[in-house]
Coordinates of C-alpha atoms in Angstrom, one line a residue:
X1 CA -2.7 -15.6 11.0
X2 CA 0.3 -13.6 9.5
X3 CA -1.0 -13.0 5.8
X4 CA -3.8 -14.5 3.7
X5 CA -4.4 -14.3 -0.2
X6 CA -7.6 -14.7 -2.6
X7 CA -5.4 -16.0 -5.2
X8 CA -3.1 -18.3 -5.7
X9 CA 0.3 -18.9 -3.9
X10 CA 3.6 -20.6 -3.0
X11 CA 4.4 -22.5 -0.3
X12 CA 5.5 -20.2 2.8
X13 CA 8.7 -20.5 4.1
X14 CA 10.5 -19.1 7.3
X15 CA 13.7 -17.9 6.6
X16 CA 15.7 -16.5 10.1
X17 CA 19.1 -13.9 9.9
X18 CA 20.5 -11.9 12.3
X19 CA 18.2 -12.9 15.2
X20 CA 15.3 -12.1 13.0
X21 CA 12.6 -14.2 11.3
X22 CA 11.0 -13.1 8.1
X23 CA 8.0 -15.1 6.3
X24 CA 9.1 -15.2 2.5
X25 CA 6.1 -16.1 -0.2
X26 CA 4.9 -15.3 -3.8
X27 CA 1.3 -14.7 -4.0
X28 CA -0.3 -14.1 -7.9
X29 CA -2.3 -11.5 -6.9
X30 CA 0.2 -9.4 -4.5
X31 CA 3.6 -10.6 -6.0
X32 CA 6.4 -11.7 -4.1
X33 CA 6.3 -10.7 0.4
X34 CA 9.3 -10.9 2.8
X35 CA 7.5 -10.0 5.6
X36 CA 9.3 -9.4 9.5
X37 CA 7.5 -11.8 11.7
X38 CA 10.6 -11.9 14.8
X39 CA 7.7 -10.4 17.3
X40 CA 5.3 -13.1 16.2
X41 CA 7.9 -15.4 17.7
X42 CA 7.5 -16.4 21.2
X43 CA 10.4 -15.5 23.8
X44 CA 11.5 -19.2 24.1
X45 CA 11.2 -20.1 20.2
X46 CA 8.1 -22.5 20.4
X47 CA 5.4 -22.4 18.2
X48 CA 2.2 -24.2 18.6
X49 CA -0.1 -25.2 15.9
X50 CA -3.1 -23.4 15.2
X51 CA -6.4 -25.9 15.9

């Protein structure tokens, strides 16, 4: 899990630049996040669901 919130919130979206991938959401409690998540990524750019 990247980032969780007690309130409410957008949808999440990935947003990638310059070989880096960022996690962009507004949450009511904590306001708008951009939030670096390129070393969450695996080397070969597959992500598997979480169960």
């Amino acid at each position: 899990m990247v980032q969780s919130t007690d309130g409410g919130s957008d949808h999440p979206q990935l947003l990638a630049r310059d070989r880096h991938v960022y996690l962009s959401w507004r949450a009511q409690a904590e306001g708008y996040r951009l939030i670096d998540v390129t070393d969450a990524v695996p080397p070969n750019g597959a992500l598997a669901a979480a169960p």
